[in-house]
Amino acid sequence: MDTESTYSGYSYYSGRSRGSHRHGERSRDRDRHKSRNKDSRSEKSVTINSPPAEPLLGDSSVRGGEQVQDDNWGETTTAVTGTSEHSLSQEDIVRITKDLEDSVGLDCRRYFTLTLAVVMGLLVFLTPVAFLVLPHLLWPEKLQSCGTACEGLFISVAFKLLILLLAVWALFFRSPRAGLPRVFVFRALLAVLVLLFVMSYWLFYGVRILDTQDDNYQGIVQYAVSLVDALLFIHYLAIVLLELRQLQPCFSVCVMRSTDGEKRHYNLGQLSIQRAALAVLEHYYCDFPVHNPALLSASKSRAAKHLAGLKVYNVDGPGNNAAAGMAHSQSRAMIAAAARRRDTSHNELYYEDAEHERRVRKRKARLVVAVEEAFTHIKRMQEEEQKKTPVDVMDSREAAQAIFPSMARALQKYLRTTKQQHCHSMESIQQHLAFCITNNMTPKAFLESYLSAGPTLQYSRSHWLARQWTLISDASVTSGLSDGCVFQLKCVDFSLVVTTKKIPYIQMSEEYIDPKSHKFVLRLQSETSV
């Protein structure tokens, strides 16, 4: 009896201690909830002084875009602050080292090509001058006097060299658009041709003029003139091969982005695969809308939700033979349930899309109203500033910072809903707002950059500029385009698949129509029905 009373007393006190512990936890939870509500109420104001390089809304929606944001996220979200530490794994160090090595290799190859071009250019331009100067330095007493015709050839050589210098500068010494994986075949052939040509002239000059010390200086000048004329013809050949050959369209290429299926068609001429890939990338940055990986997260989350929707539990344990015997029936039940859910998945997709469109329209309406009110305030400020002294007048940057908080909240919600928050930083939005104010643009012109996805070059370089593109092709990248050729341009996030089709040969015929055959007669009846 005493033991039982002692045991019951122990359970009573332990129950009281557990109850007091739960009460203390509930009171602490209420305190934390009150503090969170206070923090959320205090965060209703818009803060402008954020780091300019960070996105406007953070990267949370990019990493977890499948979570649906609440309409009142500003009032129901608690901001948790703390310290963060950046760490690098061994794989990150290896990747950074490889990128540095690749960049050093590209820079070395670029400088080596430039150095080689400069050396060859100096060799080409100094050779005619050397042909004219060396006889005066080596055997000046044996040279015949240069007459009027010879002096006229000096003027011809000078102007031809000047024209050749300008032509070579315009064609070859341009800033490189990209670093190609292989050498440009036609340019390499032209360089070899020029080198062989100049070397052959030097050999002939050494054997027939230097060794014999020819005294006919007019013949030497004519020899230098012939060299300059030949170099001008080689430059004309370079223009034909490098510029004119590719102007006529011969192929139609279809460029498709692998992630969202965005597609464009372009006409290209006789190009190699690597130069066609360069032309495709130049068109891509100007024509394709910016790649937004956050828009692809909805379908992935929907598929994961359907796959994780069905679960079967064995409550009898693994040792029960009855549970092992019902495995086949359970699998059949799962297949039937999955089929029924698949039949109704299109309804879920329909309602999800309708709800998303409704949210977008609502956020868009709020944003349009907020921006129009802000621009109206700017107009009022401009009217008031005309009456003030020049000391109190604000510039466009200060005006943009003054009106930005009134539209920042609506813009935040709209960018979150349309999953564009990683494409626009707060600094870029303020710069665009100041640009619109400076050029007296309307609110619609300001909103156009955010209501519809623009070309890739419209956004910041840190969001779209790929450090390196990889060209994947079954054929050699130096070979020309052909009918049915397929190659791929791959970067970190996506790839561009390019399919080539040859433009067909069009046969046209002429048919003559006699102008006299276009005469008609109008027949009128004298009697009409009453």
Coordinates of C-alpha atoms in Angstrom, one line a residue:
M1 CA 0.0 0.0 0.0
D2 CA 2.8 2.4 0.9
T3 CA 4.6 1.4 -2.3
E4 CA 1.5 2.2 -4.3
S5 CA 1.0 5.5 -2.7
T6 CA 4.6 6.4 -3.2
Y7 CA 4.4 5.5 -6.9
S8 CA 1.2 7.5 -7.3
G9 CA 2.7 10.4 -5.6
Y10 CA 5.7 10.2 -7.9
S11 CA 3.5 10.1 -11.0
Y12 CA 1.5 13.1 -9.7
Y13 CA 4.6 15.3 -9.1
S14 CA 6.2 14.2 -12.4
G15 CA 2.9 15.1 -14.1
R16 CA 2.9 18.5 -12.4
S17 CA 6.5 19.1 -13.5
R18 CA 5.7 18.1 -17.1
G19 CA 2.6 20.3 -17.1
S20 CA 4.6 23.3 -15.7
H21 CA 7.2 22.6 -18.4
R22 CA 4.6 22.6 -21.2
H23 CA 3.1 25.8 -19.7
G24 CA 6.5 27.4 -19.7
E25 CA 7.1 26.4 -23.4
R26 CA 3.7 27.7 -24.4
S27 CA 4.4 31.1 -22.7
R28 CA 7.8 31.3 -24.4
D29 CA 6.2 30.5 -27.8
R30 CA 3.6 33.2 -27.2
D31 CA 6.5 35.7 -26.4
R32 CA 8.3 34.7 -29.5
H33 CA 5.1 35.0 -31.6
K34 CA 4.5 38.5 -30.2
S35 CA 8.1 39.5 -31.0
R36 CA 7.7 38.1 -34.5
N37 CA 4.5 40.0 -35.0
K38 CA 6.2 43.2 -33.8
D39 CA 9.1 42.5 -36.2
S40 CA 6.8 41.9 -39.1
R41 CA 4.8 45.0 -38.3
S42 CA 8.0 47.1 -38.1
E43 CA 9.1 45.8 -41.5
K44 CA 6.3 47.4 -43.5
S45 CA 8.5 50.3 -44.4
V46 CA 10.6 50.1 -47.6
T47 CA 14.3 50.2 -47.2
I48 CA 16.3 51.6 -50.1
N49 CA 19.9 51.4 -48.8
S50 CA 20.6 47.8 -49.8
P51 CA 23.8 46.6 -51.4
P52 CA 23.7 47.5 -55.1
A53 CA 25.0 44.2 -56.4
E54 CA 22.4 42.0 -54.6
P55 CA 19.1 41.1 -56.3
L56 CA 16.1 43.1 -55.2
L57 CA 14.3 40.2 -53.6
G58 CA 17.2 37.8 -52.8
D59 CA 17.7 34.4 -54.4
S60 CA 15.3 32.4 -52.3
S61 CA 12.7 32.1 -55.0
V62 CA 15.3 31.1 -57.5
R63 CA 16.5 28.2 -55.3
G64 CA 13.0 27.3 -54.2
G65 CA 10.7 28.7 -56.8
E66 CA 8.1 25.9 -56.3
Q67 CA 6.9 27.4 -53.0
V68 CA 3.9 29.7 -53.5
Q69 CA 4.3 33.2 -52.0
D70 CA 1.6 34.6 -49.8
D71 CA -0.1 37.8 -51.0
N72 CA 0.7 39.5 -47.6
W73 CA 4.2 38.2 -47.4
G74 CA 5.4 41.6 -46.0
E75 CA 3.1 41.3 -43.0
T76 CA 3.5 37.6 -42.3
T77 CA 7.2 37.0 -42.8
T78 CA 9.7 37.2 -40.1
A79 CA 13.2 38.2 -41.1
V80 CA 15.9 36.1 -39.4
T81 CA 19.3 37.7 -39.3
G82 CA 22.7 36.3 -38.4
T83 CA 26.2 35.8 -39.5
S84 CA 27.2 33.7 -42.5
E85 CA 30.4 32.1 -43.4
H86 CA 31.6 31.4 -46.9
S87 CA 33.5 28.2 -47.4
L88 CA 35.1 26.6 -50.4
S89 CA 35.2 22.9 -51.0
Q90 CA 37.9 21.0 -52.8
E91 CA 35.8 20.8 -55.9
D92 CA 35.3 24.5 -56.0
I93 CA 39.0 25.1 -55.6
V94 CA 39.7 22.7 -58.5
R95 CA 37.1 24.4 -60.7
I96 CA 38.4 27.9 -59.9
T97 CA 41.9 26.8 -60.7
K98 CA 40.8 25.3 -64.0
D99 CA 39.0 28.5 -65.0
L100 CA 42.1 30.5 -64.2
E101 CA 44.2 28.2 -66.3
D102 CA 41.7 28.4 -69.2
S103 CA 41.6 32.2 -69.0
V104 CA 45.4 32.3 -69.0
G105 CA 45.6 30.0 -72.0
L106 CA 43.1 32.1 -73.9
D107 CA 44.9 35.3 -73.1
C108 CA 48.3 33.8 -74.1
R109 CA 46.8 32.6 -77.4
R110 CA 45.2 36.0 -78.1
Y111 CA 48.5 37.9 -77.4
F112 CA 50.5 35.3 -79.5
T113 CA 48.1 35.8 -82.5
L114 CA 48.3 39.6 -82.1
T115 CA 52.1 39.5 -81.9
L116 CA 52.4 37.3 -84.9
A117 CA 50.1 39.6 -86.9
V118 CA 52.1 42.6 -86.0
V119 CA 55.4 41.0 -86.9
M120 CA 54.1 39.9 -90.3
G121 CA 52.6 43.3 -90.9
L122 CA 56.0 45.0 -90.2
L123 CA 57.7 42.5 -92.5
V124 CA 55.3 43.2 -95.3
F125 CA 55.5 47.0 -95.0
L126 CA 59.2 47.3 -94.5
T127 CA 60.1 45.0 -97.3
P128 CA 59.5 47.5 -100.2
V129 CA 61.2 50.2 -98.2
A130 CA 64.2 47.9 -97.7
F131 CA 64.3 47.1 -101.4
L132 CA 64.7 50.8 -102.1
V133 CA 67.1 51.7 -99.2
L134 CA 69.6 48.8 -99.4
P135 CA 71.3 49.7 -102.7
H136 CA 72.0 53.2 -101.4
L137 CA 73.6 51.7 -98.3
L138 CA 75.6 48.9 -99.9
W139 CA 76.8 50.2 -103.3
P140 CA 75.9 53.9 -103.7
E141 CA 78.7 54.7 -106.0
K142 CA 77.6 52.2 -108.7
L143 CA 74.0 53.3 -108.9
Q144 CA 72.7 55.1 -111.9
S145 CA 71.0 58.4 -111.5
C146 CA 67.2 58.2 -111.0
G147 CA 65.3 60.2 -113.6
T148 CA 61.8 61.7 -113.6
A149 CA 60.0 58.4 -114.2
C150 CA 61.9 56.9 -111.3
E151 CA 61.0 59.7 -109.0
G152 CA 57.3 59.4 -110.0
L153 CA 57.5 55.7 -109.0
F154 CA 58.6 56.8 -105.5
I155 CA 55.3 58.8 -105.2
S156 CA 53.4 55.7 -106.4
V157 CA 55.0 53.4 -103.9
A158 CA 54.3 55.9 -101.0
F159 CA 50.6 56.2 -101.8
K160 CA 50.1 52.5 -102.4
L161 CA 51.7 51.7 -99.1
L162 CA 49.5 54.2 -97.4
I163 CA 46.4 52.7 -99.0
L164 CA 47.6 49.2 -98.1
L165 CA 48.2 50.2 -94.5
L166 CA 44.7 51.6 -94.1
A167 CA 43.1 48.6 -95.8
V168 CA 45.0 46.1 -93.6
W169 CA 44.1 48.1 -90.5
A170 CA 40.4 48.1 -91.4
L171 CA 40.2 44.4 -92.3
F172 CA 42.5 42.6 -89.9
F173 CA 43.2 44.9 -86.9
R174 CA 39.8 44.8 -85.3
S175 CA 38.9 43.9 -81.8
P176 CA 38.2 40.2 -81.6
R177 CA 34.6 39.3 -81.1
A178 CA 35.2 35.9 -79.5
G179 CA 37.9 33.2 -79.0
L180 CA 37.3 30.3 -81.4
P181 CA 38.5 26.8 -80.6
R182 CA 40.3 26.3 -83.9
V183 CA 42.2 28.6 -86.3
F184 CA 40.3 30.4 -89.0
V185 CA 41.3 28.4 -92.1
F186 CA 41.1 31.2 -94.7
R187 CA 43.0 33.7 -92.6
A188 CA 45.7 31.1 -92.0
L189 CA 45.9 30.4 -95.7
L190 CA 46.2 34.1 -96.5
A191 CA 49.0 34.5 -93.9
V192 CA 50.9 31.6 -95.4
L193 CA 50.4 33.0 -98.9
V194 CA 51.7 36.4 -97.9
L195 CA 54.7 34.9 -96.1
L196 CA 55.6 32.7 -99.1
F197 CA 55.2 35.6 -101.4
V198 CA 57.4 38.0 -99.5
M199 CA 60.0 35.2 -99.0
S200 CA 60.1 34.5 -102.7
Y201 CA 60.6 38.2 -103.4
W202 CA 63.4 38.4 -100.9
L203 CA 65.1 35.3 -102.5
F204 CA 64.9 36.8 -105.9
Y205 CA 66.1 40.2 -104.6
G206 CA 69.1 38.5 -102.9
V207 CA 70.2 36.4 -105.9
R208 CA 69.6 38.9 -108.7
I209 CA 70.2 42.3 -107.1
L210 CA 72.3 41.9 -103.9
D211 CA 74.8 39.4 -105.2
T212 CA 75.3 41.1 -108.6
Q213 CA 75.0 44.7 -107.1
D214 CA 72.8 45.8 -109.9
D215 CA 73.3 49.4 -110.9
N216 CA 69.9 49.9 -112.6
Y217 CA 68.1 51.7 -109.7
Q218 CA 65.0 52.4 -111.8
G219 CA 64.6 48.6 -112.3
I220 CA 64.9 48.1 -108.6
V221 CA 62.2 50.7 -107.9
Q222 CA 59.9 49.0 -110.4
Y223 CA 60.6 45.7 -108.7
A224 CA 59.4 47.3 -105.3
V225 CA 56.3 48.7 -107.1
S226 CA 55.4 45.3 -108.4
L227 CA 55.7 43.9 -104.9
V228 CA 53.3 46.5 -103.5
D229 CA 50.8 45.9 -106.4
A230 CA 50.8 42.2 -105.6
L231 CA 50.2 42.9 -101.9
L232 CA 47.2 45.0 -102.9
F233 CA 45.8 42.1 -105.0
I234 CA 46.3 39.7 -102.1
H235 CA 44.3 42.1 -99.9
Y236 CA 41.5 42.1 -102.4
L237 CA 41.5 38.3 -102.3
A238 CA 41.3 38.5 -98.5
I239 CA 38.2 40.7 -98.8
V240 CA 36.5 38.2 -101.1
L241 CA 37.3 35.2 -98.9
L242 CA 36.7 36.7 -95.5
E243 CA 33.8 39.2 -96.1
L244 CA 32.1 38.8 -99.4
R245 CA 31.9 35.0 -99.6
Q246 CA 29.6 34.7 -96.6
L247 CA 27.1 37.4 -97.6
Q248 CA 24.9 35.3 -99.8
P249 CA 22.5 33.2 -97.7
C250 CA 22.9 29.5 -98.3
F251 CA 21.6 27.8 -95.1
S252 CA 18.7 28.2 -92.8
V253 CA 19.6 27.4 -89.2
C254 CA 17.1 26.6 -86.4
V255 CA 18.3 27.5 -82.9
M256 CA 16.4 26.0 -80.0
R257 CA 17.1 26.5 -76.3
S258 CA 17.1 23.2 -74.5
T259 CA 15.3 24.3 -71.3
D260 CA 12.2 26.2 -72.4
G261 CA 12.1 25.4 -76.1
E262 CA 12.6 29.0 -77.3
K263 CA 13.2 28.9 -81.0
R264 CA 14.5 31.3 -83.7
H265 CA 15.5 30.9 -87.4
Y266 CA 18.4 32.6 -89.2
N267 CA 19.9 32.6 -92.7
L268 CA 23.6 32.1 -92.9
G269 CA 26.1 32.0 -95.8
Q270 CA 29.1 29.8 -96.5
L271 CA 30.6 29.5 -93.0
S272 CA 32.5 27.0 -91.0
I273 CA 30.8 25.4 -88.1
Q274 CA 32.7 27.4 -85.5
R275 CA 32.0 30.7 -87.3
A276 CA 28.4 29.7 -87.7
A277 CA 28.3 29.1 -83.9
L278 CA 29.7 32.6 -83.3
A279 CA 27.0 34.1 -85.6
V280 CA 24.3 32.1 -83.7
L281 CA 25.6 33.4 -80.3
E282 CA 25.6 37.0 -81.6
H283 CA 22.0 36.6 -82.7
Y284 CA 21.1 34.9 -79.4
Y285 CA 22.1 37.7 -77.2
C286 CA 20.0 40.2 -79.2
D287 CA 16.9 38.1 -80.1
F288 CA 16.3 35.5 -77.4
P289 CA 14.6 36.5 -74.1
V290 CA 16.7 36.2 -71.0
H291 CA 17.0 32.7 -69.6
N292 CA 14.9 32.4 -66.5
P293 CA 15.5 29.0 -64.7
A294 CA 12.9 29.9 -62.0
L295 CA 10.1 29.5 -64.5
L296 CA 11.0 25.8 -64.9
S297 CA 10.6 25.0 -61.2
A298 CA 6.8 24.8 -61.3
S299 CA 6.7 21.8 -63.6
K300 CA 9.4 20.0 -61.6
S301 CA 7.6 20.6 -58.3
R302 CA 4.3 19.4 -59.8
A303 CA 5.9 16.2 -61.0
A304 CA 7.6 15.6 -57.7
K305 CA 4.3 16.1 -55.9
H306 CA 2.6 13.5 -58.0
L307 CA 5.4 11.0 -57.5
A308 CA 5.4 11.5 -53.8
G309 CA 1.7 11.4 -53.4
L310 CA 1.2 7.7 -52.8
K311 CA 2.7 5.6 -50.0
V312 CA 2.0 2.1 -48.8
Y313 CA 2.7 1.0 -45.2
N314 CA 3.1 -2.5 -43.9
V315 CA 1.5 -2.3 -40.4
D316 CA 2.0 -6.1 -39.7
G317 CA 5.7 -6.0 -40.0
P318 CA 8.1 -7.6 -42.5
G319 CA 7.8 -11.1 -40.9
N320 CA 4.1 -11.5 -41.5
N321 CA 3.4 -13.9 -44.4
A322 CA 0.0 -12.3 -45.1
A323 CA 1.7 -8.9 -45.8
A324 CA 4.1 -10.6 -48.2
G325 CA 1.1 -12.3 -49.9
M326 CA -0.7 -9.0 -50.4
A327 CA 2.2 -7.2 -52.1
H328 CA 0.9 -7.9 -55.5
S329 CA -2.6 -6.5 -54.6
Q330 CA -1.0 -3.4 -53.1
S331 CA 1.0 -2.8 -56.2
R332 CA -2.1 -3.1 -58.3
A333 CA -3.9 -0.7 -56.0
M334 CA -1.1 1.8 -56.4
I335 CA -1.2 1.6 -60.1
A336 CA -4.9 2.2 -60.2
A337 CA -4.6 5.1 -57.8
A338 CA -1.8 6.6 -59.9
A339 CA -3.9 6.3 -63.0
R340 CA -6.9 8.0 -61.4
R341 CA -4.6 10.8 -60.2
R342 CA -3.1 11.2 -63.7
D343 CA -6.6 11.5 -65.1
T344 CA -7.2 14.5 -62.8
S345 CA -3.8 16.1 -63.1
H346 CA -4.8 18.3 -66.0
N347 CA -7.5 19.9 -63.8
E348 CA -4.9 20.8 -61.2
L349 CA -2.7 22.3 -63.9
Y350 CA -5.6 24.3 -65.3
Y351 CA -6.5 25.7 -61.9
E352 CA -2.9 26.4 -61.0
D353 CA -2.4 28.3 -64.2
A354 CA -5.6 30.3 -63.7
E355 CA -4.7 31.2 -60.2
H356 CA -1.2 32.3 -61.3
E357 CA -2.7 34.5 -64.0
R358 CA -5.1 36.0 -61.6
R359 CA -2.2 36.8 -59.2
V360 CA -0.1 38.3 -62.0
R361 CA -3.0 40.5 -63.2
K362 CA -3.6 41.7 -59.6
R363 CA 0.0 42.5 -58.9
K364 CA 0.4 44.2 -62.3
A365 CA -2.6 46.4 -61.7
R366 CA -1.1 47.5 -58.3
L367 CA 2.3 48.1 -59.9
V368 CA 0.8 50.2 -62.7
V369 CA -1.1 52.4 -60.2
A370 CA 1.9 52.8 -57.9
V371 CA 4.2 53.8 -60.8
E372 CA 1.7 56.3 -62.2
E373 CA 1.3 57.9 -58.8
A374 CA 5.0 58.1 -58.4
F375 CA 5.5 59.8 -61.8
T376 CA 2.7 62.2 -61.1
H377 CA 4.5 63.1 -57.9
I378 CA 7.7 63.8 -60.0
K379 CA 5.7 66.1 -62.2
R380 CA 4.4 68.0 -59.2
M381 CA 8.0 68.2 -57.9
Q382 CA 9.2 69.6 -61.2
E383 CA 6.5 72.3 -61.2
E384 CA 7.5 73.2 -57.6
E385 CA 11.2 73.3 -58.4
Q386 CA 10.7 75.8 -61.1
K387 CA 9.7 78.3 -58.4
K388 CA 12.7 77.5 -56.2
T389 CA 16.2 78.6 -56.3
P390 CA 18.8 76.5 -58.2
V391 CA 20.3 75.4 -54.9
D392 CA 17.3 73.3 -53.9
V393 CA 16.8 71.6 -57.3
M394 CA 17.4 67.8 -57.3
D395 CA 19.0 65.8 -60.1
S396 CA 17.5 62.7 -61.7
R397 CA 19.3 60.3 -59.4
E398 CA 18.0 62.0 -56.2
A399 CA 14.5 62.2 -57.7
A400 CA 14.6 58.5 -58.5
Q401 CA 15.7 57.7 -54.9
A402 CA 12.9 59.9 -53.6
I403 CA 10.0 58.2 -55.4
F404 CA 11.4 54.7 -55.4
P405 CA 10.0 53.7 -52.0
S406 CA 6.4 54.4 -53.1
M407 CA 6.6 51.8 -55.9
A408 CA 9.2 49.4 -54.4
R409 CA 6.7 47.2 -52.6
A410 CA 4.4 46.7 -55.6
L411 CA 7.4 46.0 -57.8
Q412 CA 8.8 43.5 -55.3
K413 CA 5.5 41.5 -55.3
Y414 CA 5.2 41.6 -59.0
L415 CA 8.8 40.4 -59.6
R416 CA 8.3 37.6 -57.1
T417 CA 5.1 36.5 -58.7
T418 CA 6.6 36.5 -62.2
K419 CA 9.9 35.0 -60.9
Q420 CA 12.1 37.9 -62.3
Q421 CA 13.6 39.0 -59.0
H422 CA 17.0 37.5 -59.9
C423 CA 17.2 39.5 -63.1
H424 CA 16.8 43.0 -61.6
S425 CA 18.9 44.4 -58.8
M426 CA 17.8 47.5 -56.8
E427 CA 20.6 49.5 -58.2
S428 CA 19.7 48.6 -61.8
I429 CA 16.0 49.6 -61.1
Q430 CA 17.0 52.9 -59.7
Q431 CA 19.3 53.6 -62.6
H432 CA 16.6 52.8 -65.1
L433 CA 14.2 55.0 -63.1
A434 CA 16.7 57.9 -63.2
F435 CA 17.2 57.3 -67.0
C436 CA 13.4 57.5 -67.6
I437 CA 13.1 60.7 -65.5
T438 CA 16.0 62.3 -67.3
N439 CA 14.6 61.6 -70.7
N440 CA 11.0 62.5 -69.7
M441 CA 9.6 59.1 -70.3
T442 CA 6.1 57.9 -69.4
P443 CA 5.2 55.3 -66.7
K444 CA 4.5 52.8 -69.4
A445 CA 8.0 53.2 -70.9
F446 CA 9.4 52.6 -67.4
L447 CA 7.3 49.5 -66.8
E448 CA 8.0 47.9 -70.2
S449 CA 11.3 46.5 -68.9
Y450 CA 9.5 44.6 -66.2
L451 CA 6.2 43.6 -67.6
S452 CA 7.6 41.7 -70.5
A453 CA 10.9 39.7 -70.8
G454 CA 13.3 41.6 -73.0
P455 CA 16.4 40.5 -74.9
T456 CA 19.3 39.0 -73.1
L457 CA 21.6 42.1 -73.5
Q458 CA 19.0 44.3 -71.7
Y459 CA 20.0 42.8 -68.3
S460 CA 23.1 43.0 -66.2
R461 CA 26.2 41.2 -67.5
S462 CA 26.5 39.2 -64.3
H463 CA 23.1 37.5 -65.0
W464 CA 23.5 36.5 -68.6
L465 CA 27.2 36.6 -69.6
A466 CA 28.6 33.1 -69.9
R467 CA 32.3 32.8 -69.2
Q468 CA 32.7 30.1 -71.8
W469 CA 30.6 28.3 -74.4
T470 CA 31.4 24.8 -75.4
L471 CA 30.9 23.8 -79.1
I472 CA 29.9 20.1 -79.5
S473 CA 29.8 18.8 -83.0
D474 CA 30.3 15.4 -84.7
A475 CA 32.1 17.0 -87.7
S476 CA 35.2 19.1 -87.5
V477 CA 34.5 22.6 -86.4
T478 CA 36.6 24.0 -89.3
S479 CA 34.5 22.2 -91.9
G480 CA 31.8 24.1 -93.7
L481 CA 28.1 23.9 -93.0
S482 CA 26.1 21.2 -94.8
D483 CA 22.5 20.1 -95.1
G484 CA 21.4 18.3 -92.0
C485 CA 24.4 19.4 -89.9
V486 CA 23.6 19.5 -86.2
F487 CA 25.8 21.1 -83.5
Q488 CA 25.3 22.2 -79.9
L489 CA 26.4 25.2 -77.9
K490 CA 26.6 24.4 -74.2
C491 CA 27.0 26.6 -71.2
V492 CA 26.4 26.0 -67.5
D493 CA 22.7 26.3 -67.3
F494 CA 21.4 25.3 -70.7
S495 CA 22.4 24.6 -74.3
L496 CA 21.5 25.8 -77.8
V497 CA 20.8 23.0 -80.3
V498 CA 21.4 24.2 -83.9
T499 CA 20.0 22.4 -86.9
T500 CA 21.1 23.3 -90.4
K501 CA 18.9 23.1 -93.5
K502 CA 20.1 24.1 -97.0
I503 CA 18.1 26.7 -98.8
P504 CA 16.6 24.9 -101.8
Y505 CA 17.3 25.9 -105.4
I506 CA 14.4 27.9 -106.8
Q507 CA 13.5 27.5 -110.4
M508 CA 11.4 30.3 -111.8
S509 CA 9.7 30.4 -115.2
E510 CA 8.2 33.3 -117.2
E511 CA 4.8 33.3 -118.7
Y512 CA 3.8 36.0 -121.1
I513 CA 0.2 37.3 -121.0
D514 CA -1.1 39.3 -124.0
P515 CA -2.4 42.7 -122.8
K516 CA -5.3 42.4 -125.3
S517 CA -6.6 39.4 -123.4
H518 CA -7.7 41.7 -120.5
K519 CA -10.6 43.3 -122.4
F520 CA -14.2 42.6 -121.3
V521 CA -17.7 43.4 -122.6
L522 CA -20.6 44.5 -120.5
R523 CA -23.9 43.1 -121.7
L524 CA -27.1 44.9 -120.6
Q525 CA -30.6 43.6 -121.0
S526 CA -33.1 46.1 -122.3
E527 CA -36.0 44.5 -120.5
T528 CA -36.1 44.4 -116.8
S529 CA -38.4 42.5 -114.5
V530 CA -41.1 44.5 -112.8

